[in-house]
Amino acid sequence: MVSPAPSNTESAEARQIKQTAYHHGNLRRAIIDAALEAIMESGPAGWSLRELARRAGVSHAAPAHHFGDKAGLLTAVAAEGFEVFANALERAADDVLDVGVAYVRFAIDHRPYFEVMFRPELYRMDDPSLQTARERAAHVLVTSAGRLSPGPAQNRLTTIAGWSLAHGFASLWLSGALPETAHGDPEALARSVIRLLFGTTRG
Amino acid sequence: MVSPAPSNTESAEARQIKQTAYHHGNLRRAIIDAALEAIMESGPAGWSLRELARRAGVSHAAPAHHFGDKAGLLTAVAAEGFEVFANALERAADDVLDVGVAYVRFAIDHRPYFEVMFRPELYRMDDPSLQTARERAAHVLVTSAGRLSPGPAQNRLTTIAGWSLAHGFASLWLSGALPETAHGDPEALARSVIRLLFGTTRG
DNA sequence: CACCATATCTTGACGTTGACAAGATAGCGA
DNA sequence: TCGCTATCTTGTCAACGTCAAGATATGGTG
């Protein structure tokens, strides 16, 4: 897993040393990690800032210093998510099929990020680092799909189709809307499905 | 628009007659309509039960009598949504392409329903009327896609692909993730995109 | 028409939440 | 050593979801 910032990798000792009465050491990261856990358990709205503070062992108002408010925290989560996302797509950028599969894999492996990223009403879209990573990811989608078709008009359609297919599969899988097919490996199934769209064009 | 129950179609007079001190007349419907409005304005989590009660002109605890709690209200919204959804798909069931377009059109025309329906953590999936409508909609998807391919294995893939494509396009469009392409008619664009998947198979 | 059982809605209360303000503490450079 | 600033705590407030108890209307039964 590629994380843009050192996550919960520091030893318990090191944390205990830093953890004096007032200074947590790395509260910002701890709160984000707690948020990711909470989102994994009960969605992007099934928890409270105070609960995250409790999990991190700090007072109820401590998170506000780092994130301002709840939307600020979710903005940080989304920004971090788009970075991990862009990295994952770039690593597969040579092949459209691989990009599509990487899209699905990211959604499943990093579900908490994914559940926030595509819900703009939860956070502030004008965040600079967020926009940068977002454009980086979009660039991979456009260029990898652009290698398939000749004209720019076709290119545009191909990009939207591939993007929609990967995004739709990921969303439906996560929401559990594909009940009978929920057996087996989602990644393999995704690959077969995406091949149905791109297979003909690639021969 | 097809609504499973008489919505805000009754005249203001009729409502005023029924609206005595204690009895609203049709509070259940009024609360659902208020919820749809609120979800349209600020998403499925950007409002409160008390706000809906205020909009309907009743006390803060009145909605609880009809829906139990917030999840109960959202369950009613989702159930109603799946009914409208199933009706819309059934009306286009003759052609896979039309079904896909109807899928996207529903998401855009009935955005509040759509935003709740595919977020299972918001409501109670075990609701009977919800499950019935849900299976009805799924049946249209499977049978319409099944007319394309010969074998059952191919059929399964085709169904998932078409479903994912339509669902992904709708989700991305609603979230505003397709910025540069956001000009023009989404329905026409959706038709072009879906044709990219099914066009080859149908000749 | 009188009566009452029941559905519907109100009032009041409790614990929790997000947000803000003011104060306390720690780390760090001058 | 001093003081500046980032970091965290404590206290507070209105708003929220939910529950309990009471009030009122409606429709059926006699």
CSV table of C-alpha atoms (C1' of nucleotides) in Angstrom, one decimal:
chain,number,residue,atom,x,y,z
A,1,MET,CA,0.0,0.0,0.0
A,2,VAL,CA,1.3,3.4,-0.9
A,3,SER,CA,0.5,6.1,1.6
A,4,PRO,CA,1.5,9.7,1.0
A,5,ALA,CA,2.4,10.3,4.6
A,6,PRO,CA,3.9,8.0,7.3
A,7,SER,CA,0.8,6.3,8.8
A,8,ASN,CA,0.6,4.2,11.9
A,9,THR,CA,4.0,2.8,11.3
A,10,GLU,CA,5.7,4.4,14.3
A,11,SER,CA,6.3,2.1,17.2
A,12,ALA,CA,4.2,2.1,20.3
A,13,GLU,CA,7.2,3.1,22.4
A,14,ALA,CA,8.0,6.1,20.3
A,15,ARG,CA,4.4,7.2,20.5
A,16,GLN,CA,4.4,6.8,24.2
A,17,ILE,CA,7.4,9.0,24.6
A,18,LYS,CA,6.0,11.7,22.5
A,19,GLN,CA,2.6,11.4,24.1
A,20,THR,CA,3.0,13.8,27.1
A,21,ALA,CA,0.0,15.4,28.7
A,22,TYR,CA,-0.5,18.0,26.0
A,23,HIS,CA,1.3,16.9,22.9
A,24,HIS,CA,0.2,13.9,21.0
A,25,GLY,CA,3.1,13.7,18.6
A,26,ASN,CA,1.2,13.3,15.4
A,27,LEU,CA,-2.4,13.9,16.1
A,28,ARG,CA,-3.3,15.0,12.6
A,29,ARG,CA,-2.3,11.6,11.2
A,30,ALA,CA,-3.9,9.8,14.1
A,31,ILE,CA,-7.2,11.5,13.5
A,32,ILE,CA,-7.1,10.8,9.8
A,33,ASP,CA,-6.4,7.1,10.5
A,34,ALA,CA,-9.2,7.0,13.0
A,35,ALA,CA,-11.5,8.6,10.4
A,36,LEU,CA,-10.5,6.0,7.8
A,37,GLU,CA,-11.3,3.2,10.3
A,38,ALA,CA,-14.6,4.7,11.2
A,39,ILE,CA,-15.6,5.2,7.6
A,40,MET,CA,-14.7,1.6,6.9
A,41,GLU,CA,-17.0,0.5,9.7
A,42,SER,CA,-20.0,2.7,9.2
A,43,GLY,CA,-19.7,4.9,6.2
A,44,PRO,CA,-18.7,8.6,5.8
A,45,ALA,CA,-21.5,9.8,8.1
A,46,GLY,CA,-21.7,7.1,10.8
A,47,TRP,CA,-19.4,8.7,13.3
A,48,SER,CA,-18.6,11.9,15.1
A,49,LEU,CA,-15.5,14.1,15.5
A,50,ARG,CA,-15.7,13.5,19.2
A,51,GLU,CA,-15.6,9.8,18.7
A,52,LEU,CA,-12.4,10.1,16.7
A,53,ALA,CA,-10.9,12.3,19.4
A,54,ARG,CA,-11.8,9.6,22.0
A,55,ARG,CA,-10.1,6.9,19.8
A,56,ALA,CA,-7.0,9.0,19.6
A,57,GLY,CA,-7.1,9.7,23.3
A,58,VAL,CA,-7.4,13.5,23.1
A,59,SER,CA,-10.0,16.0,24.1
A,60,HIS,CA,-13.2,16.5,22.0
A,61,ALA,CA,-12.0,19.8,20.5
A,62,ALA,CA,-8.5,18.7,19.6
A,63,PRO,CA,-9.3,17.7,16.0
A,64,ALA,CA,-10.7,21.2,15.2
A,65,HIS,CA,-7.2,22.7,15.5
A,66,HIS,CA,-5.9,20.6,12.7
A,67,PHE,CA,-8.9,20.5,10.4
A,68,GLY,CA,-11.1,23.4,11.3
A,69,ASP,CA,-14.4,21.4,11.1
A,70,LYS,CA,-15.7,18.1,9.9
A,71,ALA,CA,-15.6,19.1,6.2
A,72,GLY,CA,-12.0,20.0,6.7
A,73,LEU,CA,-11.2,16.6,8.0
A,74,LEU,CA,-13.0,15.0,5.1
A,75,THR,CA,-11.2,17.3,2.7
A,76,ALA,CA,-7.9,16.0,4.0
A,77,VAL,CA,-9.2,12.4,3.6
A,78,ALA,CA,-10.3,13.1,0.0
A,79,ALA,CA,-7.0,14.8,-0.9
A,80,GLU,CA,-5.0,11.9,0.5
A,81,GLY,CA,-7.3,9.5,-1.3
A,82,PHE,CA,-6.8,11.2,-4.7
A,83,GLU,CA,-3.0,11.0,-4.2
A,84,VAL,CA,-3.0,7.3,-3.5
A,85,PHE,CA,-5.5,6.9,-6.4
A,86,ALA,CA,-3.4,8.8,-8.9
A,87,ASN,CA,-0.3,6.8,-7.9
A,88,ALA,CA,-2.2,3.5,-8.4
A,89,LEU,CA,-3.4,4.6,-11.8
A,90,GLU,CA,-0.1,5.9,-13.0
A,91,ARG,CA,1.5,2.6,-12.1
A,92,ALA,CA,-0.8,0.9,-14.7
A,93,ALA,CA,-0.9,3.7,-17.2
A,94,ASP,CA,0.6,1.6,-20.0
A,95,ASP,CA,-2.5,-0.4,-20.6
A,96,VAL,CA,-6.1,0.7,-20.6
A,97,LEU,CA,-7.3,-2.6,-19.3
A,98,ASP,CA,-4.8,-2.4,-16.4
A,99,VAL,CA,-5.9,1.1,-15.6
A,100,GLY,CA,-9.5,0.0,-15.4
A,101,VAL,CA,-8.6,-2.9,-13.1
A,102,ALA,CA,-6.5,-0.6,-11.0
A,103,TYR,CA,-9.4,1.7,-10.6
A,104,VAL,CA,-11.6,-1.1,-9.3
A,105,ARG,CA,-8.8,-2.5,-7.1
A,106,PHE,CA,-8.3,0.9,-5.5
A,107,ALA,CA,-12.0,1.3,-4.7
A,108,ILE,CA,-12.0,-2.1,-3.0
A,109,ASP,CA,-8.6,-2.0,-1.2
A,110,HIS,CA,-9.1,1.6,-0.1
A,111,ARG,CA,-12.8,1.8,0.3
A,112,PRO,CA,-12.9,4.6,2.9
A,113,TYR,CA,-11.0,6.9,0.6
A,114,PHE,CA,-13.2,6.0,-2.4
A,115,GLU,CA,-16.4,6.6,-0.4
A,116,VAL,CA,-15.4,10.1,0.3
A,117,MET,CA,-13.7,11.1,-2.9
A,118,PHE,CA,-16.7,11.0,-5.1
A,119,ARG,CA,-19.1,12.7,-2.7
A,120,PRO,CA,-18.3,16.4,-3.3
A,121,GLU,CA,-20.9,17.6,-0.8
A,122,LEU,CA,-18.9,16.1,2.0
A,123,TYR,CA,-15.7,18.2,1.6
A,124,ARG,CA,-14.3,21.4,0.0
A,125,MET,CA,-13.4,20.9,-3.6
A,126,ASP,CA,-11.2,24.0,-3.8
A,127,ASP,CA,-8.4,22.4,-1.8
A,128,PRO,CA,-5.2,22.8,-3.9
A,129,SER,CA,-3.5,19.5,-3.1
A,130,LEU,CA,-6.8,17.8,-3.8
A,131,GLN,CA,-7.2,19.4,-7.2
A,132,THR,CA,-3.6,18.5,-8.2
A,133,ALA,CA,-4.0,14.8,-7.4
A,134,ARG,CA,-7.4,14.8,-9.0
A,135,GLU,CA,-6.1,16.2,-12.3
A,136,ARG,CA,-3.2,13.8,-12.2
A,137,ALA,CA,-5.6,10.8,-12.0
A,138,ALA,CA,-7.9,12.2,-14.7
A,139,HIS,CA,-4.9,12.6,-16.9
A,140,VAL,CA,-4.0,8.9,-16.7
A,141,LEU,CA,-7.6,8.0,-17.6
A,142,VAL,CA,-7.7,10.3,-20.7
A,143,THR,CA,-4.3,9.4,-22.1
A,144,SER,CA,-4.5,5.7,-21.6
A,145,ALA,CA,-7.9,5.6,-23.3
A,146,GLY,CA,-6.7,8.0,-25.9
A,147,ARG,CA,-4.3,5.4,-27.2
A,148,LEU,CA,-7.2,3.3,-28.5
A,149,SER,CA,-9.1,5.5,-30.8
A,150,PRO,CA,-7.9,7.8,-33.7
A,151,GLY,CA,-10.1,10.9,-33.5
A,152,PRO,CA,-10.5,13.2,-30.6
A,153,ALA,CA,-14.3,12.8,-30.6
A,154,GLN,CA,-14.1,9.0,-30.4
A,155,ASN,CA,-11.4,9.4,-27.8
A,156,ARG,CA,-13.7,11.4,-25.6
A,157,LEU,CA,-16.4,8.8,-25.8
A,158,THR,CA,-14.0,6.0,-25.1
A,159,THR,CA,-12.6,7.7,-22.1
A,160,ILE,CA,-16.0,8.3,-20.6
A,161,ALA,CA,-17.1,4.8,-21.4
A,162,GLY,CA,-14.1,3.2,-19.7
A,163,TRP,CA,-14.3,5.5,-16.8
A,164,SER,CA,-18.0,4.9,-16.3
A,165,LEU,CA,-17.6,1.2,-16.6
A,166,ALA,CA,-14.8,1.0,-14.0
A,167,HIS,CA,-16.5,3.4,-11.7
A,168,GLY,CA,-19.9,1.7,-12.0
A,169,PHE,CA,-18.5,-1.7,-11.3
A,170,ALA,CA,-16.6,-0.5,-8.3
A,171,SER,CA,-19.6,1.4,-6.9
A,172,LEU,CA,-22.1,-1.5,-7.4
A,173,TRP,CA,-19.6,-4.0,-5.9
A,174,LEU,CA,-19.1,-1.8,-2.8
A,175,SER,CA,-22.8,-1.2,-2.3
A,176,GLY,CA,-23.4,-4.9,-2.5
A,177,ALA,CA,-25.8,-4.5,-5.4
A,178,LEU,CA,-24.3,-7.4,-7.3
A,179,PRO,CA,-25.6,-10.2,-5.0
A,180,GLU,CA,-25.5,-13.3,-7.0
A,181,THR,CA,-22.2,-12.5,-8.5
A,182,ALA,CA,-20.6,-11.6,-5.2
A,183,HIS,CA,-18.8,-14.9,-5.2
A,184,GLY,CA,-15.3,-15.0,-6.4
A,185,ASP,CA,-12.6,-12.5,-7.1
A,186,PRO,CA,-13.9,-9.0,-7.9
A,187,GLU,CA,-10.7,-8.1,-9.7
A,188,ALA,CA,-10.9,-11.0,-12.1
A,189,LEU,CA,-14.6,-10.3,-12.8
A,190,ALA,CA,-13.8,-6.6,-13.4
A,191,ARG,CA,-11.1,-7.6,-15.9
A,192,SER,CA,-13.6,-9.7,-17.8
A,193,VAL,CA,-16.2,-7.0,-17.8
A,194,ILE,CA,-13.7,-4.3,-19.0
A,195,ARG,CA,-12.4,-6.6,-21.7
A,196,LEU,CA,-16.0,-6.7,-23.0
A,197,LEU,CA,-15.7,-3.0,-23.7
A,198,PHE,CA,-12.1,-2.7,-24.9
A,199,GLY,CA,-11.6,-6.1,-26.3
A,200,THR,CA,-13.1,-5.4,-29.7
A,201,THR,CA,-11.2,-2.2,-30.2
A,202,ARG,CA,-7.9,-3.8,-29.3
A,203,GLY,CA,-8.5,-7.0,-31.2
B,1,MET,CA,-43.2,11.5,-13.8
B,2,VAL,CA,-44.6,8.3,-12.3
B,3,SER,CA,-45.2,8.4,-8.6
B,4,PRO,CA,-46.4,5.4,-6.7
B,5,ALA,CA,-48.5,7.5,-4.4
B,6,PRO,CA,-50.5,10.7,-4.9
B,7,SER,CA,-47.8,13.3,-4.2
B,8,ASN,CA,-48.3,17.0,-3.6
B,9,THR,CA,-51.1,17.1,-6.1
B,10,GLU,CA,-53.9,17.9,-3.7
B,11,SER,CA,-55.1,21.5,-3.8
B,12,ALA,CA,-54.1,24.0,-1.1
B,13,GLU,CA,-57.7,24.4,-0.1
B,14,ALA,CA,-58.2,20.7,0.5
B,15,ARG,CA,-55.1,20.6,2.6
B,16,GLN,CA,-56.2,23.6,4.6
B,17,ILE,CA,-59.5,22.0,5.4
B,18,LYS,CA,-57.9,18.8,6.6
B,19,GLN,CA,-55.2,20.7,8.5
B,20,THR,CA,-56.8,21.1,11.8
B,21,ALA,CA,-54.8,21.6,15.0
B,22,TYR,CA,-53.8,18.0,15.4
B,23,HIS,CA,-54.4,16.2,12.1
B,24,HIS,CA,-52.2,17.2,9.1
B,25,GLY,CA,-54.1,15.1,6.6
B,26,ASN,CA,-51.3,13.3,4.9
B,27,LEU,CA,-48.2,13.9,7.0
B,28,ARG,CA,-46.4,10.8,5.8
B,29,ARG,CA,-46.4,12.0,2.2
B,30,ALA,CA,-45.6,15.5,3.2
B,31,ILE,CA,-42.5,14.4,5.2
B,32,ILE,CA,-41.3,12.2,2.3
B,33,ASP,CA,-41.7,15.1,-0.1
B,34,ALA,CA,-39.9,17.4,2.2
B,35,ALA,CA,-37.1,14.8,2.5
B,36,LEU,CA,-36.8,14.6,-1.3
B,37,GLU,CA,-36.5,18.3,-1.5
B,38,ALA,CA,-33.9,18.4,1.3
B,39,ILE,CA,-31.9,15.6,-0.3
B,40,MET,CA,-32.0,17.4,-3.6
B,41,GLU,CA,-30.6,20.6,-1.9
B,42,SER,CA,-27.9,19.1,0.3
B,43,GLY,CA,-27.6,15.4,0.0
B,44,PRO,CA,-28.9,12.5,2.0
B,45,ALA,CA,-27.2,13.7,5.2
B,46,GLY,CA,-27.4,17.5,5.0
B,47,TRP,CA,-30.7,17.9,6.9
B,48,SER,CA,-32.5,16.9,10.1
B,49,LEU,CA,-35.8,15.3,10.9
B,50,ARG,CA,-36.7,18.4,12.9
B,51,GLU,CA,-36.2,20.5,9.8
B,52,LEU,CA,-38.5,18.4,7.8
B,53,ALA,CA,-41.1,18.6,10.6
B,54,ARG,CA,-40.7,22.4,10.5
B,55,ARG,CA,-41.2,22.5,6.7
B,56,ALA,CA,-44.4,20.4,7.1
B,57,GLY,CA,-45.6,22.6,9.9
B,58,VAL,CA,-45.8,20.0,12.6
B,59,SER,CA,-44.0,19.3,15.9
B,60,HIS,CA,-40.4,17.9,16.0
B,61,ALA,CA,-41.5,14.4,17.0
B,62,ALA,CA,-44.4,14.0,14.5
B,63,PRO,CA,-42.3,12.2,11.8
B,64,ALA,CA,-41.3,9.6,14.3
B,65,HIS,CA,-44.8,8.3,14.5
B,66,HIS,CA,-44.8,7.4,10.8
B,67,PHE,CA,-41.3,6.3,10.2
B,68,GLY,CA,-39.9,5.3,13.6
B,69,ASP,CA,-36.5,7.0,13.1
B,70,LYS,CA,-34.4,8.5,10.4
B,71,ALA,CA,-33.4,5.2,8.9
B,72,GLY,CA,-37.1,4.4,8.7
B,73,LEU,CA,-37.8,7.5,6.7
B,74,LEU,CA,-34.9,6.8,4.3
B,75,THR,CA,-36.2,3.3,3.9
B,76,ALA,CA,-39.5,4.7,2.8
B,77,VAL,CA,-37.7,7.0,0.4
B,78,ALA,CA,-35.6,4.1,-1.0
B,79,ALA,CA,-38.6,1.8,-1.4
B,80,GLU,CA,-40.6,4.5,-3.3
B,81,GLY,CA,-37.5,5.1,-5.4
B,82,PHE,CA,-37.1,1.5,-6.4
B,83,GLU,CA,-40.8,1.5,-7.5
B,84,VAL,CA,-40.4,4.5,-9.7
B,85,PHE,CA,-37.1,3.0,-11.0
B,86,ALA,CA,-38.6,-0.4,-11.8
B,87,ASN,CA,-41.5,1.3,-13.7
B,88,ALA,CA,-39.1,3.4,-15.7
B,89,LEU,CA,-36.9,0.4,-16.7
B,90,GLU,CA,-39.9,-1.8,-17.5
B,91,ARG,CA,-41.2,0.8,-19.9
B,92,ALA,CA,-38.0,0.5,-21.9
B,93,ALA,CA,-37.4,-3.2,-21.4
B,94,ASP,CA,-37.7,-4.0,-25.1
B,95,ASP,CA,-34.3,-2.6,-26.0
B,96,VAL,CA,-31.1,-2.9,-23.9
B,97,LEU,CA,-29.9,0.5,-25.1
B,98,ASP,CA,-33.1,2.1,-24.1
B,99,VAL,CA,-32.9,0.4,-20.7
B,100,GLY,CA,-29.5,1.8,-20.2
B,101,VAL,CA,-30.6,5.3,-21.2
B,102,ALA,CA,-33.7,5.0,-18.9
B,103,TYR,CA,-31.3,4.1,-16.0
B,104,VAL,CA,-29.3,7.3,-16.5
B,105,ARG,CA,-32.4,9.4,-17.0
B,106,PHE,CA,-33.9,8.1,-13.8
B,107,ALA,CA,-30.8,9.0,-11.9
B,108,ILE,CA,-30.8,12.5,-13.2
B,109,ASP,CA,-34.6,13.2,-13.1
B,110,HIS,CA,-35.0,11.6,-9.7
B,111,ARG,CA,-31.7,12.4,-8.2
B,112,PRO,CA,-32.9,12.3,-4.5
B,113,TYR,CA,-34.2,8.8,-4.9
B,114,PHE,CA,-31.0,7.6,-6.6
B,115,GLU,CA,-28.8,9.1,-4.0
B,116,VAL,CA,-30.5,7.0,-1.3
B,117,MET,CA,-31.2,3.8,-3.1
B,118,PHE,CA,-27.6,2.7,-3.7
B,119,ARG,CA,-26.4,3.6,-0.2
B,120,PRO,CA,-27.5,0.6,1.9
B,121,GLU,CA,-26.0,1.9,5.1
B,122,LEU,CA,-28.6,4.7,5.2
B,123,TYR,CA,-31.7,2.5,5.4
B,124,ARG,CA,-33.0,-1.0,6.2
B,125,MET,CA,-32.6,-3.4,3.3
B,126,ASP,CA,-35.0,-5.9,4.8
B,127,ASP,CA,-38.1,-3.9,3.9
B,128,PRO,CA,-40.5,-6.1,1.9
B,129,SER,CA,-41.8,-3.5,-0.6
B,130,LEU,CA,-38.3,-2.3,-1.2
B,131,GLN,CA,-37.0,-5.8,-1.9
B,132,THR,CA,-39.9,-6.5,-4.3
B,133,ALA,CA,-39.3,-3.3,-6.4
B,134,ARG,CA,-35.6,-3.9,-6.3
B,135,GLU,CA,-36.0,-7.4,-7.7
B,136,ARG,CA,-38.4,-6.1,-10.3
B,137,ALA,CA,-35.8,-3.6,-11.6
B,138,ALA,CA,-33.0,-6.2,-11.5
B,139,HIS,CA,-35.1,-8.6,-13.6
B,140,VAL,CA,-35.5,-6.0,-16.3
B,141,LEU,CA,-31.7,-5.5,-16.4
B,142,VAL,CA,-31.0,-9.2,-16.6
B,143,THR,CA,-33.6,-10.1,-19.2
B,144,SER,CA,-32.9,-7.2,-21.5
B,145,ALA,CA,-29.2,-7.8,-21.5
B,146,GLY,CA,-29.8,-11.6,-21.9
B,147,ARG,CA,-31.3,-11.1,-25.3
B,148,LEU,CA,-27.9,-10.1,-26.6
B,149,SER,CA,-25.6,-13.0,-25.9
B,150,PRO,CA,-26.1,-16.7,-26.4
B,151,GLY,CA,-24.6,-18.5,-23.4
B,152,PRO,CA,-25.5,-17.9,-19.8
B,153,ALA,CA,-21.9,-17.1,-18.9
B,154,GLN,CA,-21.6,-14.4,-21.5
B,155,ASN,CA,-25.0,-13.2,-20.5
B,156,ARG,CA,-23.9,-12.7,-16.9
B,157,LEU,CA,-20.9,-10.6,-18.1
B,158,THR,CA,-23.0,-8.6,-20.5
B,159,THR,CA,-25.5,-7.8,-17.8
B,160,ILE,CA,-22.8,-6.7,-15.3
B,161,ALA,CA,-21.1,-4.6,-18.0
B,162,GLY,CA,-24.2,-2.8,-19.1
B,163,TRP,CA,-25.3,-2.2,-15.5
B,164,SER,CA,-21.9,-0.9,-14.5
B,165,LEU,CA,-21.7,1.3,-17.5
B,166,ALA,CA,-25.1,3.0,-16.9
B,167,HIS,CA,-24.6,3.2,-13.1
B,168,GLY,CA,-21.1,4.6,-13.5
B,169,PHE,CA,-22.1,7.2,-16.0
B,170,ALA,CA,-25.0,8.3,-13.8
B,171,SER,CA,-22.9,8.4,-10.7
B,172,LEU,CA,-20.1,10.4,-12.3
B,173,TRP,CA,-22.5,12.8,-13.9
B,174,LEU,CA,-24.3,13.5,-10.6
B,175,SER,CA,-21.1,13.9,-8.7
B,176,GLY,CA,-19.9,16.4,-11.3
B,177,ALA,CA,-16.8,14.4,-12.0
B,178,LEU,CA,-17.2,14.8,-15.8
B,179,PRO,CA,-16.4,18.5,-15.9
B,180,GLU,CA,-15.3,19.2,-19.4
B,181,THR,CA,-18.0,17.0,-20.8
B,182,ALA,CA,-20.7,18.6,-18.6
B,183,HIS,CA,-22.0,20.6,-21.6
B,184,GLY,CA,-24.9,19.4,-23.6
B,185,ASP,CA,-27.5,16.7,-23.0
B,186,PRO,CA,-26.5,13.9,-20.6
B,187,GLU,CA,-29.0,11.6,-22.1
B,188,ALA,CA,-27.6,11.9,-25.6
B,189,LEU,CA,-24.1,11.4,-24.3
B,190,ALA,CA,-25.2,8.4,-22.3
B,191,ARG,CA,-26.7,6.9,-25.4
B,192,SER,CA,-23.5,7.3,-27.3
B,193,VAL,CA,-21.4,5.8,-24.6
B,194,ILE,CA,-23.7,2.8,-24.1
B,195,ARG,CA,-23.7,2.2,-27.8
B,196,LEU,CA,-20.0,1.9,-27.6
B,197,LEU,CA,-20.5,-1.2,-25.5
B,198,PHE,CA,-23.6,-2.8,-27.1
B,199,GLY,CA,-23.2,-1.5,-30.6
B,200,THR,CA,-20.8,-4.1,-31.8
B,201,THR,CA,-22.8,-7.0,-30.4
B,202,ARG,CA,-25.9,-5.7,-32.1
B,203,GLY,CA,-24.3,-4.8,-35.4
C,1,DC,C1',-76.8,10.6,18.7
C,2,DA,C1',-73.5,9.2,22.4
C,3,DC,C1',-69.4,6.8,23.4
C,4,DC,C1',-65.0,5.1,23.2
C,5,DA,C1',-60.9,2.8,21.0
C,6,DT,C1',-57.3,4.0,18.3
C,7,DA,C1',-54.5,6.7,15.2
C,8,DT,C1',-52.3,10.9,15.1
C,9,DC,C1',-49.9,14.7,16.8
C,10,DT,C1',-47.7,17.7,20.9
C,11,DT,C1',-44.9,18.6,24.8
C,12,DG,C1',-41.1,17.8,27.5
C,13,DA,C1',-36.9,15.7,28.5
C,14,DC,C1',-32.2,13.4,28.0
C,15,DG,C1',-27.7,12.4,26.2
C,16,DT,C1',-24.8,13.5,22.1
C,17,DT,C1',-23.0,16.3,18.6
C,18,DG,C1',-20.4,20.3,15.9
C,19,DA,C1',-18.7,24.6,16.8
C,20,DC,C1',-16.8,28.4,19.2
C,21,DA,C1',-14.2,31.0,22.9
C,22,DA,C1',-10.9,31.2,26.4
C,23,DG,C1',-7.3,29.3,29.0
C,24,DA,C1',-3.3,26.0,29.8
C,25,DT,C1',1.0,23.8,28.3
C,26,DA,C1',4.9,22.4,25.5
C,27,DG,C1',8.5,23.1,22.3
C,28,DC,C1',11.7,26.1,20.0
C,29,DG,C1',14.3,30.0,18.5
C,30,DA,C1',16.5,34.4,20.0
D,1,DT,C1',16.5,32.4,30.2
D,2,DC,C1',12.8,34.4,28.0
D,3,DG,C1',8.9,34.7,25.3
D,4,DC,C1',6.5,33.4,21.0
D,5,DT,C1',3.7,30.2,18.8
D,6,DA,C1',1.7,25.8,17.9
D,7,DT,C1',-0.8,22.5,20.2
D,8,DC,C1',-4.2,20.8,23.2
D,9,DT,C1',-7.9,21.3,27.2
D,10,DT,C1',-12.0,23.0,29.4
D,11,DG,C1',-16.3,25.1,29.3
D,12,DT,C1',-20.3,26.4,26.9
D,13,DC,C1',-24.2,26.7,23.4
D,14,DA,C1',-27.8,25.6,20.2
D,15,DA,C1',-29.4,21.8,17.5
D,16,DC,C1',-30.1,17.1,16.9
D,17,DG,C1',-32.3,12.1,17.3
D,18,DT,C1',-34.9,9.5,20.3
D,19,DC,C1',-37.9,8.3,23.9
D,20,DA,C1',-41.9,8.8,27.2
D,21,DA,C1',-46.2,10.8,28.4
D,22,DG,C1',-50.0,13.5,27.4
D,23,DA,C1',-53.6,15.8,24.3
D,24,DT,C1',-56.8,15.6,20.5
D,25,DA,C1',-59.3,14.1,16.5
D,26,DT,C1',-61.6,10.3,13.8
D,27,DG,C1',-64.3,6.5,12.7
D,28,DG,C1',-66.7,2.6,14.1
D,29,DT,C1',-70.2,0.6,17.4
D,30,DG,C1',-74.0,0.8,20.2
